[in-house]
Amino acid sequence: MAKSILVTGGAGYIGSHTVLQLLLGGYRTVVVDNLDNSSEISVRRVKELAGDLGKNLLFHKVDLRDKQALEKVFASTPFDTVIHFAGLKAVGESVQKPLLYYDNNLIGTITLLEVMAAHGCKKLVFSSSATVYGWPKEVPCTEEFPLSAANPYGRTKLFIEEICRDTYRSDSEWKIILLRYFNPVGAHHSGYIGEDPRGIPNNLMPFVQQVAVGRRPALTVFGTDYATKDGTGVRDYIHVVDLADGHIAALRKLDAAGIGCEVYNLGTGKGTSVLEMVAAFEKASGKKIPLVMSARRPGDAEIVYASTHKAEKELNWKAKYGIEEMCRDQWNWASKNPYGYEPPSSK
Ligand code: UD1
């Protein structure tokens, strides 16, 4: 009998790509999502992309803070593991509305853990972020680096990591993997699913993509005086399909003996500057991206990239794609869906 996996936030960018890999890997998958920052169309498209295996996907519009609704989902299916993506993620908004972020991300997670425990499901994969490394003193970032957070969004990631560690300490039946994502970009090679942020994109590649399709006039480059090869910030961009596969590797690891609460970086181990990324995107798309050179964005680090050693060794997982493929697939999605999942009139 195939295992059933609950995916919270499964309609979102990383969630939808992971759900597709789960279905293709033979798992039964139930998605819960409140659709606050995502579209149900992504779930429909994932179902189509999965072909016959699409029948193993169920969707419930549920907010994790609605305990009764969540109870019903758990009563309907015995889950082997929960993959928990659901959460708000805009750094600037989190500074303006910290209580919204603490309520949504922390209360949502606590409610989820309570309902899981009540139903005897004690295996969890949680979406953490490289944001917990703050401005690292050195690179590559290893999982043992000191942790910090510069804003409420980052603090929710940090707090949830601690909540998970405490939960395991209180009850050793729990098996938890915390995945620290570096910078996910790109899209499924079909161009049928991809990232579709609401409002003005905060992150580099969604912004670049909107410039390329003519929705915005130019990219503002935040900071040209960093101590990097060309003065712009350096990050570890990872193809979202590689990231999705990292979750399948984590699921396999959860079945290994002796797992308690473990943390893994999911990155490529390679640093790329903003200007290098823009150049790679221009090459892949044939579009010129006009640039406006500007001051540093408050809270940004100079250089962040992952040590991939632990994930390679213990999860037996390694990213396959480079920035060329990331940009090719990002452009394929953007050119086929210039306004994301829904045309402007319906947004
Ligand atoms: C940002 C968040 C981080 C979050 C991550 C994933 C901040 C300070 N950090 O990380 O907490 O976990 O997204 O959601 O917001 N850039 C530009 N112009 C733009 C956008 C970005 O030059 O319009 C530059 C940035 O300065 C940076 C690089 O591009 O050097 C990547 O930025 P971004 O995609 O926002 O990711 P992070 O800053 O790594």
GROMACS .gro file of C-alpha atoms and ligand atoms in nm:
model
  386
    1MET     CA    1   0.000   0.000   0.000
    2ALA     CA    2   0.144   0.340  -0.102
    3LYS     CA    3   0.229   0.578   0.181
    4SER     CA    4   0.011   0.886   0.229
    5ILE     CA    5   0.188   1.218   0.272
    6LEU     CA    6   0.019   1.537   0.392
    7VAL     CA    7   0.165   1.847   0.228
    8THR     CA    8   0.079   2.181   0.389
    9GLY     CA    9   0.120   2.473   0.151
   10GLY     CA   10   0.118   2.229  -0.139
   11ALA     CA   11  -0.036   2.483  -0.380
   12GLY     CA   12   0.264   2.717  -0.345
   13TYR     CA   13   0.582   2.736  -0.547
   14ILE     CA   14   0.805   2.480  -0.376
   15GLY     CA   15   0.504   2.283  -0.250
   16SER     CA   16   0.356   2.225  -0.596
   17HIS     CA   17   0.687   2.104  -0.741
   18THR     CA   18   0.733   1.870  -0.445
   19VAL     CA   19   0.380   1.732  -0.475
   20LEU     CA   20   0.452   1.645  -0.839
   21GLN     CA   21   0.772   1.458  -0.745
   22LEU     CA   22   0.581   1.276  -0.468
   23LEU     CA   23   0.310   1.161  -0.709
   24LEU     CA   24   0.568   1.051  -0.966
   25GLY     CA   25   0.749   0.867  -0.685
   26GLY     CA   26   0.432   0.665  -0.614
   27TYR     CA   27   0.315   0.843  -0.296
   28ARG     CA   28  -0.048   0.928  -0.221
   29THR     CA   29  -0.058   1.299  -0.149
   30VAL     CA   30  -0.307   1.518   0.033
   31VAL     CA   31  -0.258   1.894   0.003
   32VAL     CA   32  -0.391   2.146   0.255
   33ASP     CA   33  -0.349   2.513   0.168
   34ASN     CA   34  -0.544   2.827   0.262
   35LEU     CA   35  -0.466   2.975  -0.085
   36ASP     CA   36  -0.362   3.305   0.078
   37ASN     CA   37  -0.063   3.336  -0.151
   38SER     CA   38  -0.126   3.059  -0.404
   39SER     CA   39  -0.374   2.935  -0.660
   40GLU     CA   40  -0.568   2.610  -0.675
   41ILE     CA   41  -0.486   2.605  -1.047
   42SER     CA   42  -0.135   2.489  -0.955
   43VAL     CA   43  -0.286   2.181  -0.788
   44ARG     CA   44  -0.492   2.105  -1.099
   45ARG     CA   45  -0.187   2.141  -1.321
   46VAL     CA   46   0.021   1.913  -1.097
   47LYS     CA   47  -0.255   1.652  -1.124
   48GLU     CA   48  -0.242   1.676  -1.504
   49LEU     CA   49   0.138   1.658  -1.516
   50ALA     CA   50   0.130   1.343  -1.303
   51GLY     CA   51  -0.088   1.162  -1.563
   52ASP     CA   52  -0.245   0.844  -1.421
   53LEU     CA   53  -0.077   0.906  -1.087
   54GLY     CA   54  -0.275   1.233  -1.059
   55LYS     CA   55  -0.558   1.030  -0.911
   56ASN     CA   56  -0.348   0.998  -0.594
   57LEU     CA   57  -0.374   1.371  -0.523
   58LEU     CA   58  -0.641   1.527  -0.299
   59PHE     CA   59  -0.680   1.895  -0.212
   60HIS     CA   60  -0.847   2.062   0.089
   61LYS     CA   61  -0.871   2.437   0.132
   62VAL     CA   62  -0.777   2.451   0.499
   63ASP     CA   63  -0.598   2.704   0.718
   64LEU     CA   64  -0.369   2.525   0.964
   65ARG     CA   65  -0.498   2.742   1.248
   66ASP     CA   66  -0.845   2.589   1.197
   67LYS     CA   67  -0.791   2.292   1.425
   68GLN     CA   68  -1.130   2.134   1.362
   69ALA     CA   69  -1.082   2.137   0.987
   70LEU     CA   70  -0.733   1.993   1.025
   71GLU     CA   71  -0.867   1.722   1.259
   72LYS     CA   72  -1.111   1.619   0.985
   73VAL     CA   73  -0.829   1.583   0.732
   74PHE     CA   74  -0.632   1.363   0.972
   75ALA     CA   75  -0.944   1.159   1.054
   76SER     CA   76  -0.993   1.087   0.682
   77THR     CA   77  -0.644   0.951   0.609
   78PRO     CA   78  -0.368   0.786   0.816
   79PHE     CA   79  -0.061   0.987   0.717
   80ASP     CA   80   0.289   0.843   0.718
   81THR     CA   81   0.460   1.186   0.716
   82VAL     CA   82   0.375   1.554   0.695
   83ILE     CA   83   0.578   1.792   0.474
   84HIS     CA   84   0.513   2.139   0.613
   85PHE     CA   85   0.562   2.427   0.367
   86ALA     CA   86   0.269   2.649   0.465
   87GLY     CA   87   0.374   2.992   0.586
   88LEU     CA   88   0.402   3.359   0.503
   89LYS     CA   89   0.742   3.455   0.362
   90ALA     CA   90   0.772   3.821   0.268
   91VAL     CA   91   1.048   3.979   0.475
   92GLY     CA   92   0.928   4.343   0.439
   93GLU     CA   93   0.567   4.255   0.519
   94SER     CA   94   0.682   4.065   0.828
   95VAL     CA   95   0.846   4.384   0.960
   96GLN     CA   96   0.520   4.577   0.905
   97LYS     CA   97   0.292   4.303   1.039
   98PRO     CA   98   0.489   4.091   1.287
   99LEU     CA   99   0.182   3.961   1.469
  100LEU     CA  100   0.034   3.834   1.144
  101TYR     CA  101   0.357   3.642   1.082
  102TYR     CA  102   0.376   3.501   1.434
  103ASP     CA  103   0.008   3.406   1.427
  104ASN     CA  104   0.017   3.246   1.085
  105ASN     CA  105   0.353   3.070   1.096
  106LEU     CA  106   0.385   2.981   1.465
  107ILE     CA  107   0.022   2.909   1.560
  108GLY     CA  108  -0.024   2.721   1.231
  109THR     CA  109   0.276   2.500   1.308
  110ILE     CA  110   0.185   2.441   1.673
  111THR     CA  111  -0.170   2.343   1.575
  112LEU     CA  112  -0.030   2.109   1.312
  113LEU     CA  113   0.207   1.940   1.560
  114GLU     CA  114  -0.076   1.900   1.814
  115VAL     CA  115  -0.307   1.737   1.562
  116MET     CA  116  -0.027   1.515   1.431
  117ALA     CA  117   0.054   1.393   1.783
  118ALA     CA  118  -0.314   1.329   1.858
  119HIS     CA  119  -0.335   1.110   1.546
  120GLY     CA  120  -0.007   0.928   1.608
  121CYS     CA  121   0.169   1.080   1.305
  122LYS     CA  122   0.512   1.183   1.431
  123LYS     CA  123   0.720   1.220   1.113
  124LEU     CA  124   0.775   1.571   0.982
  125VAL     CA  125   0.977   1.750   0.716
  126PHE     CA  126   0.986   2.128   0.774
  127SER     CA  127   1.075   2.407   0.529
  128SER     CA  128   1.337   2.616   0.700
  129SER     CA  129   1.559   2.868   0.526
  130ALA     CA  130   1.918   2.979   0.487
  131THR     CA  131   1.789   3.304   0.635
  132VAL     CA  132   1.868   3.148   0.976
  133TYR     CA  133   2.242   3.194   0.900
  134GLY     CA  134   2.198   3.573   0.896
  135TRP     CA  135   2.517   3.740   0.765
  136PRO     CA  136   2.749   3.438   0.791
  137LYS     CA  137   3.104   3.506   0.912
  138GLU     CA  138   3.238   3.266   0.651
  139VAL     CA  139   3.115   3.048   0.365
  140PRO     CA  140   3.014   2.779   0.284
  141CYS     CA  141   2.751   2.766   0.558
  142THR     CA  142   2.751   2.438   0.745
  143GLU     CA  143   2.458   2.318   0.951
  144GLU     CA  144   2.653   2.386   1.273
  145PHE     CA  145   2.686   2.761   1.211
  146PRO     CA  146   2.540   2.995   1.475
  147LEU     CA  147   2.183   3.095   1.399
  148SER     CA  148   2.028   3.440   1.393
  149ALA     CA  149   1.739   3.628   1.241
  150ALA     CA  150   1.714   3.985   1.120
  151ASN     CA  151   1.336   4.014   1.089
  152PRO     CA  152   1.008   3.857   1.211
  153TYR     CA  153   0.987   3.623   0.910
  154GLY     CA  154   1.334   3.487   0.984
  155ARG     CA  155   1.248   3.458   1.353
  156THR     CA  156   0.946   3.241   1.271
  157LYS     CA  157   1.179   2.999   1.088
  158LEU     CA  158   1.420   3.003   1.381
  159PHE     CA  159   1.145   2.957   1.641
  160ILE     CA  160   0.984   2.673   1.449
  161GLU     CA  161   1.321   2.496   1.428
  162GLU     CA  162   1.346   2.529   1.809
  163ILE     CA  163   0.986   2.412   1.856
  164CYS     CA  164   1.070   2.103   1.650
  165ARG     CA  165   1.386   2.035   1.851
  166ASP     CA  166   1.192   2.068   2.180
  167THR     CA  167   0.911   1.847   2.051
  168TYR     CA  168   1.159   1.572   1.972
  169ARG     CA  169   1.334   1.616   2.310
  170SER     CA  170   0.998   1.573   2.484
  171ASP     CA  171   0.905   1.257   2.293
  172SER     CA  172   1.167   1.053   2.110
  173GLU     CA  173   0.904   0.889   1.889
  174TRP     CA  174   0.916   1.202   1.674
  175LYS     CA  175   1.133   1.196   1.362
  176ILE     CA  176   1.190   1.542   1.218
  177ILE     CA  177   1.398   1.676   0.932
  178LEU     CA  178   1.453   2.050   0.903
  179LEU     CA  179   1.553   2.151   0.550
  180ARG     CA  180   1.729   2.484   0.511
  181TYR     CA  181   1.662   2.602   0.157
  182PHE     CA  182   1.901   2.836  -0.017
  183ASN     CA  183   1.752   3.032  -0.312
  184PRO     CA  184   1.500   2.829  -0.510
  185VAL     CA  185   1.452   2.941  -0.871
  186GLY     CA  186   1.339   2.796  -1.205
  187ALA     CA  187   1.033   2.589  -1.276
  188HIS     CA  188   0.925   2.243  -1.390
  189HIS     CA  189   1.062   2.185  -1.742
  190SER     CA  190   0.708   2.165  -1.884
  191GLY     CA  191   0.660   2.536  -1.805
  192TYR     CA  192   0.319   2.438  -1.670
  193ILE     CA  193   0.391   2.516  -1.303
  194GLY     CA  194   0.620   2.782  -1.154
  195GLU     CA  195   0.644   3.072  -0.910
  196ASP     CA  196   0.356   3.322  -0.911
  197PRO     CA  197   0.400   3.576  -0.631
  198ARG     CA  198   0.118   3.818  -0.551
  199GLY     CA  199   0.205   4.189  -0.571
  200ILE     CA  200   0.557   4.320  -0.623
  201PRO     CA  201   0.806   4.032  -0.607
  202ASN     CA  202   1.058   4.054  -0.321
  203ASN     CA  203   1.297   3.799  -0.464
  204LEU     CA  204   1.540   3.843  -0.750
  205MET     CA  205   1.426   3.595  -1.015
  206PRO     CA  206   1.049   3.657  -0.997
  207PHE     CA  207   1.131   4.025  -1.043
  208VAL     CA  208   1.366   3.958  -1.336
  209GLN     CA  209   1.096   3.741  -1.492
  210GLN     CA  210   0.839   4.021  -1.468
  211VAL     CA  211   1.081   4.266  -1.631
  212ALA     CA  212   1.141   4.016  -1.914
  213VAL     CA  213   0.769   3.986  -1.994
  214GLY     CA  214   0.721   4.364  -1.980
  215ARG     CA  215   0.531   4.387  -1.653
  216ARG     CA  216   0.801   4.605  -1.492
  217PRO     CA  217   1.046   4.847  -1.658
  218ALA     CA  218   1.374   4.757  -1.488
  219LEU     CA  219   1.541   4.554  -1.216
  220THR     CA  220   1.679   4.748  -0.921
  221VAL     CA  221   2.013   4.596  -0.819
  222PHE     CA  222   2.040   4.624  -0.441
  223GLY     CA  223   2.404   4.700  -0.363
  224THR     CA  224   2.705   4.731  -0.594
  225ASP     CA  225   2.975   4.775  -0.329
  226TYR     CA  226   2.988   4.431  -0.169
  227ALA     CA  227   3.326   4.260  -0.143
  228THR     CA  228   3.235   4.017  -0.422
  229LYS     CA  229   3.363   3.958  -0.778
  230ASP     CA  230   3.143   4.232  -0.929
  231GLY     CA  231   3.021   4.416  -0.619
  232THR     CA  232   2.673   4.258  -0.615
  233GLY     CA  233   2.538   4.008  -0.361
  234VAL     CA  234   2.621   3.640  -0.399
  235ARG     CA  235   2.368   3.360  -0.336
  236ASP     CA  236   2.329   2.988  -0.382
  237TYR     CA  237   2.053   2.947  -0.643
  238ILE     CA  238   1.901   2.601  -0.662
  239HIS     CA  239   1.661   2.460  -0.923
  240VAL     CA  240   1.321   2.408  -0.764
  241VAL     CA  241   1.299   2.053  -0.905
  242ASP     CA  242   1.629   1.965  -0.735
  243LEU     CA  243   1.486   2.112  -0.415
  244ALA     CA  244   1.167   1.908  -0.456
  245ASP     CA  245   1.378   1.593  -0.499
  246GLY     CA  246   1.556   1.681  -0.174
  247HIS     CA  247   1.223   1.625   0.003
  248ILE     CA  248   1.189   1.276  -0.141
  249ALA     CA  249   1.541   1.204  -0.012
  250ALA     CA  250   1.437   1.338   0.331
  251LEU     CA  251   1.131   1.109   0.334
  252ARG     CA  252   1.355   0.810   0.269
  253LYS     CA  253   1.589   0.924   0.546
  254LEU     CA  254   1.300   0.944   0.793
  255ASP     CA  255   1.262   0.568   0.760
  256ALA     CA  256   1.623   0.509   0.860
  257ALA     CA  257   1.694   0.395   1.214
  258GLY     CA  258   1.820   0.648   1.466
  259ILE     CA  259   1.680   0.967   1.312
  260GLY     CA  260   1.577   1.220   1.576
  261CYS     CA  261   1.561   1.584   1.478
  262GLU     CA  262   1.813   1.652   1.200
  263VAL     CA  263   1.888   1.956   0.988
  264TYR     CA  264   2.015   1.965   0.627
  265ASN     CA  265   2.108   2.242   0.388
  266LEU     CA  266   1.956   2.217   0.042
  267GLY     CA  267   2.173   2.420  -0.194
  268THR     CA  268   2.423   2.364  -0.474
  269GLY     CA  269   2.733   2.483  -0.290
  270LYS     CA  270   2.798   2.741  -0.565
  271GLY     CA  271   2.779   3.119  -0.527
  272THR     CA  272   2.640   3.336  -0.810
  273SER     CA  273   2.623   3.717  -0.812
  274VAL     CA  274   2.317   3.920  -0.908
  275LEU     CA  275   2.486   4.035  -1.231
  276GLU     CA  276   2.588   3.679  -1.322
  277MET     CA  277   2.232   3.561  -1.267
  278VAL     CA  278   2.090   3.844  -1.479
  279ALA     CA  279   2.341   3.765  -1.758
  280ALA     CA  280   2.243   3.396  -1.750
  281PHE     CA  281   1.875   3.490  -1.770
  282GLU     CA  282   1.934   3.731  -2.060
  283LYS     CA  283   2.114   3.454  -2.248
  284ALA     CA  284   1.838   3.201  -2.182
  285SER     CA  285   1.554   3.437  -2.274
  286GLY     CA  286   1.710   3.657  -2.541
  287LYS     CA  287   1.561   3.953  -2.349
  288LYS     CA  288   1.754   4.253  -2.225
  289ILE     CA  289   1.696   4.327  -1.855
  290PRO     CA  290   1.740   4.702  -1.791
  291LEU     CA  291   1.916   4.764  -1.459
  292VAL     CA  292   1.900   5.045  -1.205
  293MET     CA  293   2.200   5.033  -0.974
  294SER     CA  294   2.094   5.114  -0.621
  295ALA     CA  295   2.187   5.106  -0.252
  296ARG     CA  296   2.205   4.790  -0.044
  297ARG     CA  297   1.874   4.646   0.080
  298PRO     CA  298   1.866   4.658   0.461
  299GLY     CA  299   1.916   4.316   0.616
  300ASP     CA  300   2.083   4.164   0.308
  301ALA     CA  301   2.396   3.954   0.354
  302GLU     CA  302   2.697   3.981   0.125
  303ILE     CA  303   2.773   3.620   0.034
  304VAL     CA  304   2.565   3.316   0.128
  305TYR     CA  305   2.613   2.966  -0.008
  306ALA     CA  306   2.572   2.619   0.130
  307SER     CA  307   2.798   2.346   0.240
  308THR     CA  308   2.628   2.049   0.071
  309HIS     CA  309   2.843   1.785   0.237
  310LYS     CA  310   2.593   1.665   0.501
  311ALA     CA  311   2.299   1.632   0.258
  312GLU     CA  312   2.516   1.450   0.004
  313LYS     CA  313   2.649   1.208   0.261
  314GLU     CA  314   2.340   1.144   0.472
  315LEU     CA  315   2.049   1.207   0.234
  316ASN     CA  316   2.233   1.073  -0.067
  317TRP     CA  317   2.106   1.378  -0.256
  318LYS     CA  318   2.288   1.632  -0.472
  319ALA     CA  319   2.155   1.911  -0.694
  320LYS     CA  320   2.178   1.821  -1.064
  321TYR     CA  321   2.103   2.151  -1.238
  322GLY     CA  322   2.311   2.465  -1.290
  323ILE     CA  323   2.206   2.827  -1.345
  324GLU     CA  324   2.169   2.776  -1.722
  325GLU     CA  325   1.894   2.520  -1.669
  326MET     CA  326   1.741   2.730  -1.390
  327CYS     CA  327   1.713   3.032  -1.622
  328ARG     CA  328   1.597   2.825  -1.920
  329ASP     CA  329   1.311   2.674  -1.718
  330GLN     CA  330   1.225   3.002  -1.547
  331TRP     CA  331   1.190   3.166  -1.890
  332ASN     CA  332   0.988   2.876  -2.028
  333TRP     CA  333   0.738   2.920  -1.741
  334ALA     CA  334   0.741   3.300  -1.769
  335SER     CA  335   0.691   3.314  -2.144
  336LYS     CA  336   0.405   3.063  -2.130
  337ASN     CA  337   0.244   3.225  -1.823
  338PRO     CA  338   0.341   3.595  -1.822
  339TYR     CA  339   0.074   3.668  -1.561
  340GLY     CA  340   0.119   3.347  -1.363
  341TYR     CA  341  -0.177   3.116  -1.310
  342GLU     CA  342  -0.455   3.371  -1.346
  343PRO     CA  343  -0.497   3.651  -1.603
  344PRO     CA  344  -0.479   4.008  -1.463
  345SER     CA  345  -0.856   4.061  -1.467
  346SER     CA  346  -0.913   3.778  -1.221
  347LYS     CA  347  -0.634   3.886  -0.978
  348UD1     C1  348   1.541   3.666   0.069
  348UD1     C2  349   1.511   3.699   0.213
  348UD1     C3  350   1.523   3.574   0.296
  348UD1     C4  351   1.432   3.466   0.241
  348UD1     C5  352   1.462   3.443   0.094
  348UD1     C6  353   1.365   3.345   0.030
  348UD1     C7  354   1.570   3.937   0.253
  348UD1     C8  355   1.660   4.031   0.322
  348UD1     N1  356   1.601   3.805   0.261
  348UD1     O1  357   1.672   3.615   0.061
  348UD1     O2  358   1.491   3.602   0.430
  348UD1     O3  359   1.449   3.347   0.312
  348UD1     O4  360   1.454   3.567   0.023
  348UD1     O5  361   1.236   3.398   0.020
  348UD1     O6  362   1.469   3.975   0.193
  348UD1     N2  363   1.817   4.151  -0.537
  348UD1     C9  364   1.826   4.262  -0.617
  348UD1     N3  365   1.709   4.318  -0.664
  348UD1    C10  366   1.585   4.268  -0.635
  348UD1    C11  367   1.577   4.153  -0.552
  348UD1    C12  368   1.694   4.099  -0.504
  348UD1     O7  369   1.935   4.310  -0.646
  348UD1     O8  370   1.483   4.325  -0.680
  348UD1    C13  371   1.940   4.088  -0.487
  348UD1    C14  372   1.953   4.084  -0.335
  348UD1     O9  373   2.013   4.201  -0.287
  348UD1    C15  374   2.038   3.958  -0.317
  348UD1    C16  375   1.997   3.867  -0.432
  348UD1    O10  376   1.940   3.953  -0.530
  348UD1    O11  377   2.175   3.987  -0.330
  348UD1    C17  378   1.896   3.762  -0.393
  348UD1    O12  379   1.784   3.825  -0.332
  348UD1     P1  380   1.650   3.744  -0.293
  348UD1    O13  381   1.603   3.668  -0.412
  348UD1    O14  382   1.555   3.842  -0.233
  348UD1    O15  383   1.699   3.637  -0.186
  348UD1     P2  384   1.776   3.657  -0.048
  348UD1    O16  385   1.814   3.800  -0.025
  348UD1    O17  386   1.885   3.557  -0.042
   0.00000   0.00000   0.00000
